[in-house]
Coordinates of C-alpha atoms in Angstrom, one line a residue:
M1 CA 18.2 1.8 15.0
T2 CA 17.1 5.0 16.5
I3 CA 15.9 7.4 13.4
Q4 CA 18.1 10.4 13.4
F5 CA 17.1 13.7 11.6
S6 CA 19.6 16.6 10.8
G7 CA 16.8 18.3 12.9
N8 CA 13.9 16.4 13.5
A9 CA 10.1 15.6 12.5
A10 CA 8.5 18.2 14.7
P11 CA 8.4 21.0 12.3
F12 CA 7.1 18.7 9.7
I13 CA 4.7 17.1 11.7
A14 CA 3.5 20.9 12.8
T15 CA 3.6 22.4 9.3
S16 CA 1.6 19.0 7.9
R17 CA -1.0 19.3 10.7
D18 CA -1.4 23.4 10.0
I19 CA -2.3 22.3 6.0
L20 CA -4.5 19.6 7.3
V21 CA -6.4 21.9 9.7
A22 CA -6.6 24.2 6.6
Q23 CA -8.0 21.6 4.6
G24 CA -10.8 20.3 7.0
I25 CA -9.0 17.0 6.6
K26 CA -8.7 14.6 9.7
L27 CA -6.5 11.4 9.4
T28 CA -7.1 8.1 11.1
I29 CA -4.0 5.4 11.4
G30 CA -5.6 1.9 11.8
T31 CA -4.2 -2.1 11.4
D32 CA -7.6 -3.7 11.2
F33 CA -7.7 -4.5 7.4
E34 CA -10.9 -6.2 7.6
E35 CA -12.3 -2.6 8.4
Y36 CA -10.1 -1.0 5.9
R37 CA -11.6 -3.5 3.3
D38 CA -15.1 -2.3 4.2
I39 CA -14.1 1.4 4.3
V40 CA -12.7 0.8 0.5
A41 CA -15.5 -1.5 -0.7
E42 CA -18.0 1.2 0.9
E43 CA -16.6 4.7 0.0
R44 CA -13.8 4.2 -2.7
P45 CA -16.0 2.4 -5.6
M46 CA -13.9 3.5 -8.1
Q47 CA -11.0 2.0 -7.0
K48 CA -11.1 -1.5 -5.7
L49 CA -9.0 -2.7 -2.7
G50 CA -5.2 -3.9 -3.8
A51 CA -4.4 -7.5 -3.8
P52 CA -1.5 -6.9 -1.6
F53 CA -3.7 -5.2 1.3
D54 CA -6.4 -7.9 1.2
P55 CA -6.6 -9.6 4.6
S56 CA -8.3 -12.7 2.8
Q57 CA -5.4 -13.0 1.0
H58 CA -2.3 -11.8 3.4
S59 CA -2.0 -11.9 7.2
L60 CA -2.0 -8.4 7.9
T61 CA -1.3 -7.4 11.9
S62 CA -0.6 -4.4 13.8
A63 CA 3.0 -5.6 13.7
N64 CA 3.5 -6.1 10.0
A65 CA 1.0 -3.4 8.3
F66 CA -1.2 -0.3 8.5
W67 CA -3.8 1.8 6.6
L68 CA -4.1 5.7 6.7
I69 CA -7.2 7.4 5.5
G70 CA -8.2 11.0 5.5
R71 CA -11.7 12.5 6.0
S72 CA -13.3 15.8 5.3
E73 CA -15.3 17.8 7.6
D74 CA -18.3 16.4 6.9
G75 CA -17.1 12.7 7.1
T76 CA -16.3 11.9 3.3
L77 CA -13.6 10.0 2.5
I78 CA -10.9 11.7 0.4
H79 CA -7.7 10.1 0.9
T80 CA -6.2 6.1 1.4
Q81 CA -2.9 5.0 1.5
A82 CA -1.2 1.6 3.2
A83 CA 2.2 -0.1 3.8
K84 CA 3.1 -3.3 4.9
R85 CA 6.6 -5.0 5.8
I86 CA 7.8 -7.4 3.2
R87 CA 10.0 -10.4 4.4
L88 CA 13.0 -10.6 2.0
S89 CA 14.6 -13.4 3.7
G90 CA 18.1 -12.2 3.1
R91 CA 17.4 -11.6 -0.8
P92 CA 17.4 -8.8 -2.7
L93 CA 14.2 -7.4 -3.9
S94 CA 15.0 -8.5 -7.4
S95 CA 15.0 -12.2 -6.2
Y96 CA 11.9 -12.0 -4.0
L97 CA 9.7 -10.3 -6.9
L98 CA 10.8 -12.6 -9.6
R99 CA 8.9 -15.3 -8.0
Q100 CA 6.3 -12.8 -6.1
F101 CA 5.7 -10.3 -8.3
R102 CA 1.8 -11.7 -9.2
A103 CA 1.1 -10.3 -5.6
F104 CA 1.2 -6.8 -6.5
P105 CA -1.2 -6.7 -9.8
P106 CA -3.0 -3.3 -10.5
P107 CA -6.8 -2.9 -9.2
L108 CA -8.2 -3.7 -12.4
K109 CA -10.5 -6.7 -13.5
G110 CA -9.0 -8.9 -16.1
V111 CA -5.3 -9.2 -15.7
D112 CA -3.4 -12.1 -17.2
Q113 CA -1.1 -13.1 -14.5
R114 CA 0.6 -15.9 -16.7
R115 CA 1.4 -13.1 -19.6
S116 CA 2.5 -10.4 -17.3
R117 CA 6.1 -10.2 -16.4
F118 CA 8.7 -8.7 -14.1
R119 CA 11.8 -7.3 -15.4
A120 CA 14.6 -6.5 -12.9
T121 CA 15.7 -2.9 -12.4
P122 CA 19.2 -1.6 -11.1
G123 CA 17.3 -0.5 -7.9
T124 CA 15.9 -4.1 -7.1
H125 CA 19.4 -5.2 -6.9
R126 CA 20.1 -2.9 -4.3
I127 CA 17.2 -3.1 -2.1
E128 CA 17.3 -5.5 0.7
G129 CA 17.3 -5.9 4.6
T130 CA 13.9 -4.4 6.6
V131 CA 11.9 -3.3 3.5
A132 CA 8.3 -1.9 3.4
Y133 CA 5.5 -1.7 0.6
H134 CA 3.7 1.7 0.1
G135 CA 0.4 1.5 -1.8
E136 CA -3.2 1.9 -2.1
F137 CA -2.4 6.2 -2.6
W138 CA -5.6 7.5 -3.3
V139 CA -6.9 11.2 -3.1
A140 CA -10.9 12.5 -4.1
P141 CA -10.7 13.3 -7.7
E142 CA -12.2 17.0 -6.9
R143 CA -9.4 19.1 -8.7
G144 CA -9.2 22.3 -7.0
K145 CA -10.9 20.9 -3.6
Y146 CA -8.3 18.0 -3.1
R147 CA -6.0 18.1 -5.9
G148 CA -3.7 20.9 -6.9
V149 CA -3.6 22.2 -3.4
G150 CA -0.4 20.8 -1.8
L151 CA -1.7 18.1 -0.1
A152 CA 0.2 15.2 -2.0
P153 CA 3.8 16.2 -0.5
V154 CA 1.7 16.4 2.9
L155 CA 0.1 13.0 2.7
G156 CA 3.1 11.2 1.2
R157 CA 5.6 12.1 3.6
T158 CA 3.1 11.5 6.6
G159 CA 2.7 7.8 5.2
M160 CA 6.6 7.4 4.9
L161 CA 7.4 9.2 8.7
E162 CA 4.5 6.2 10.0
M163 CA 6.7 3.6 8.6
M164 CA 9.9 5.0 10.0
Q165 CA 8.5 5.3 13.3
K166 CA 6.8 1.7 13.0
W167 CA 9.8 -0.2 11.1
D168 CA 12.8 2.0 10.4
P169 CA 13.1 0.3 7.3
D170 CA 16.2 0.6 5.1
W171 CA 14.2 0.8 1.8
I172 CA 10.2 1.7 1.1
Y173 CA 9.1 0.9 -2.3
G174 CA 6.0 1.0 -4.3
F175 CA 4.7 0.8 -7.9
I176 CA 3.1 3.7 -10.0
L177 CA 1.1 3.2 -13.4
N178 CA 3.0 4.8 -16.2
V179 CA 0.0 7.2 -16.7
V180 CA 0.3 8.5 -13.3
A181 CA 4.3 8.4 -13.0
F182 CA 4.4 10.7 -16.0
K183 CA 2.1 13.5 -14.2
G184 CA 4.7 13.7 -11.4
F185 CA 3.0 11.6 -8.9
A186 CA 5.9 10.2 -7.6
A187 CA 7.9 13.3 -7.1
R188 CA 4.6 15.2 -5.5
I189 CA 4.3 12.4 -2.6
G190 CA 8.2 12.3 -2.1
Y191 CA 9.9 9.4 -3.9
L192 CA 13.3 10.4 -4.7
H193 CA 14.1 7.3 -7.5
L194 CA 11.7 5.9 -10.4
E195 CA 12.9 3.0 -12.7
P196 CA 10.8 2.5 -15.6
S197 CA 9.4 -0.8 -16.9
V198 CA 9.6 -3.1 -13.7
L199 CA 6.2 -4.6 -14.2
K200 CA 4.3 -5.0 -17.2
W201 CA 0.8 -6.3 -16.9
V202 CA -1.3 -7.7 -19.7
V203 CA -5.2 -6.8 -19.1
D204 CA -7.9 -8.6 -21.4
G205 CA -9.8 -6.3 -23.3
R206 CA -6.8 -4.0 -23.7
D207 CA -4.7 -3.8 -26.8
A208 CA -1.4 -2.8 -24.6
P209 CA 0.3 -4.0 -21.8
I210 CA -0.1 -1.6 -18.7
D211 CA 3.6 -0.8 -17.8
T212 CA 4.6 0.4 -14.3
F213 CA 7.6 2.3 -12.7
L214 CA 9.5 1.4 -9.4
A215 CA 9.6 4.2 -6.7
Y216 CA 11.8 4.0 -3.9
N217 CA 13.6 5.5 -1.1
S218 CA 16.6 4.6 1.2
R219 CA 16.6 5.3 4.9
E220 CA 19.2 8.2 3.8
D221 CA 16.3 9.3 1.2
L222 CA 13.6 9.7 3.7
E223 CA 15.8 11.1 6.5
Y224 CA 16.9 13.8 3.8
L225 CA 13.1 13.9 2.7
L226 CA 11.5 14.9 6.1
D227 CA 14.2 17.1 7.0
I228 CA 13.4 19.6 4.2
P229 CA 10.7 22.1 5.1
L230 CA 7.5 21.4 3.7
N231 CA 6.8 25.0 2.4
D232 CA 10.0 24.3 0.4
V233 CA 8.0 21.5 -1.6
L234 CA 4.7 22.8 -2.0
P235 CA 3.4 24.3 -5.2
E236 CA 3.0 28.0 -5.0
A237 CA -0.8 28.0 -5.3
A238 CA -0.7 25.7 -2.1

């Protein structure tokens, strides 16, 4: 299926390029996940590589996955994200995750896979067909330099546009920790749907489990999202 926008993606691409140039950020897209693993290990030590994108655990190729990184003018890593196609084999996401949710743990030590659990949400029953998983979203923590300046909408939509151009998915989805979701992260990067308590992770040494939201967009959501002028979704301070 050919992607159709009520306008087209050119205005988004042009505006996002202007914003990235103004911030001195260069984006690179790749498909070699051994290279990405090395980048993360060397330059993002505060957040380890997520299991869904570990090439020692999954077959990640140019046909089914990509990563995107951003660097500042001096070459410092300031952003990461990644995506991959998920084979549902004719099942809804709810059936897939019932068996496979342990493949999407948070990037933390001490996760107790046996005591953690998945709860099917309304969205997981609807999501089927061609599906892409979106994760690894990280922005350097220097507030006022890279955070809080309107980059999240640009970076999130850039990744979503790349997924559309590569795979034309029926749906994209990701998991967001409660502590992050409550700060409006999903809305900033462009997710139109958010459902609570989908994955609950028990972590050694923590008194309470870590809860997560399911974030997702349909193809129609993505077409709508990418047709909105970026200036309409950027914070006034950006």
